[in-house]
XYZ file of C-alpha atoms in Angstrom:
77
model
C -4.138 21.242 18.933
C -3.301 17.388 18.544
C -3.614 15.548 15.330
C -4.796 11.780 15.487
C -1.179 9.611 14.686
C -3.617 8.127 11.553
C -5.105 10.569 8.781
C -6.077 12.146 6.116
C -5.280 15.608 5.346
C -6.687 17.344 1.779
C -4.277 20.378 1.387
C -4.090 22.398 -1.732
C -1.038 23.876 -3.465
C -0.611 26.703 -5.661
C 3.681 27.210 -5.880
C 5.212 25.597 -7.741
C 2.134 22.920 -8.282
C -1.363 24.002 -9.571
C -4.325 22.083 -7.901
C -4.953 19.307 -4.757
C -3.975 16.077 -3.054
C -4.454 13.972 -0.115
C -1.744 13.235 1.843
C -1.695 9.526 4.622
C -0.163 9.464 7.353
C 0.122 6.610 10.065
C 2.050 7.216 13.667
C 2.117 10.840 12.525
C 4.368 9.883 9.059
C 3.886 11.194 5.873
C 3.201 7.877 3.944
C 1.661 8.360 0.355
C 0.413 11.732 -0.834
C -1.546 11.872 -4.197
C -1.971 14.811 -6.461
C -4.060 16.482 -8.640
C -2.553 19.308 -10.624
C -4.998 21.041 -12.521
C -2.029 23.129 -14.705
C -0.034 19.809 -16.044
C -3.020 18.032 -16.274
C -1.724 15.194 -14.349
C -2.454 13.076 -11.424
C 0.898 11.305 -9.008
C 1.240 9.332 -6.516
C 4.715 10.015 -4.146
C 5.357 6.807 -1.643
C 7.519 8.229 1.060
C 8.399 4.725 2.560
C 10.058 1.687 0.637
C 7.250 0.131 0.370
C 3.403 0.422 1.725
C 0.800 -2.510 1.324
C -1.322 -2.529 -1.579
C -4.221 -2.204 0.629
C -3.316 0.963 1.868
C -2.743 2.440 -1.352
C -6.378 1.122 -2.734
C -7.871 3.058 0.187
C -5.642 5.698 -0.201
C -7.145 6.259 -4.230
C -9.963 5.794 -3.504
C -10.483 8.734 -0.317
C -9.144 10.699 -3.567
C -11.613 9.708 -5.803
C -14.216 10.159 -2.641
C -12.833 13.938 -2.223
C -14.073 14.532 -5.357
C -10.603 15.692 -6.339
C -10.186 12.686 -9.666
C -11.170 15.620 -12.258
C -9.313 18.403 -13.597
C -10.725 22.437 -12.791
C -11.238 23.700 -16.596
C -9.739 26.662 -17.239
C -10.637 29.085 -19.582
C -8.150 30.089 -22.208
C-alpha cells in the first residue's frame, strides 16, 4: 500500500499521551503534528522543520478543528 507524498493522517495515542492529533506531511515528511490530550487537558502544536509557512499551519488548525478533535472527552471522576 502507497501513501500520497501530501497528507493528513488522524492517529490516536494512548502511552504515554491520552487523546488525538493530526499529523502533515508533504514529500512523505512529518511536518507539523497537533495534539489533543484529553488527560492534561491541553492542546500542542510540534513543528518538525525550522520553519513552515503560516499558511500551512492555518490549514493545518483548522483540518483539526474540522476533525472534530478541538474539545476535550469528559471523563468521569
Amino acid at each position: 500500500m502507497s501513501f500520497p507524498k501530501d497528507r493528513v493522517v488522524v492517529d490516536s495515542d494512548v502511552n504515554p499521551r491520552d487523546g488525538i492529533g493530526v499529523e502533515i506531511y508533504q514529500d512523505d515528511e512529518l511536518v507539523i503534528e497537533i495534539f489533543r490530550d484529553d488527560t492534561e487537558r491541553t492542546r500542542t502544536v510540534t513543528v518538525f522543520r525550522d520553519s513552515v509557512s503560516l499558511e500551512l499551519m492555518e490549514k493545518a488548525i483548522q483540518r483539526f478543528k474540522d476533525e472534530g478533535l478541538w474539545d476535550f472527552i469528559e471523563y468521569d471522576e
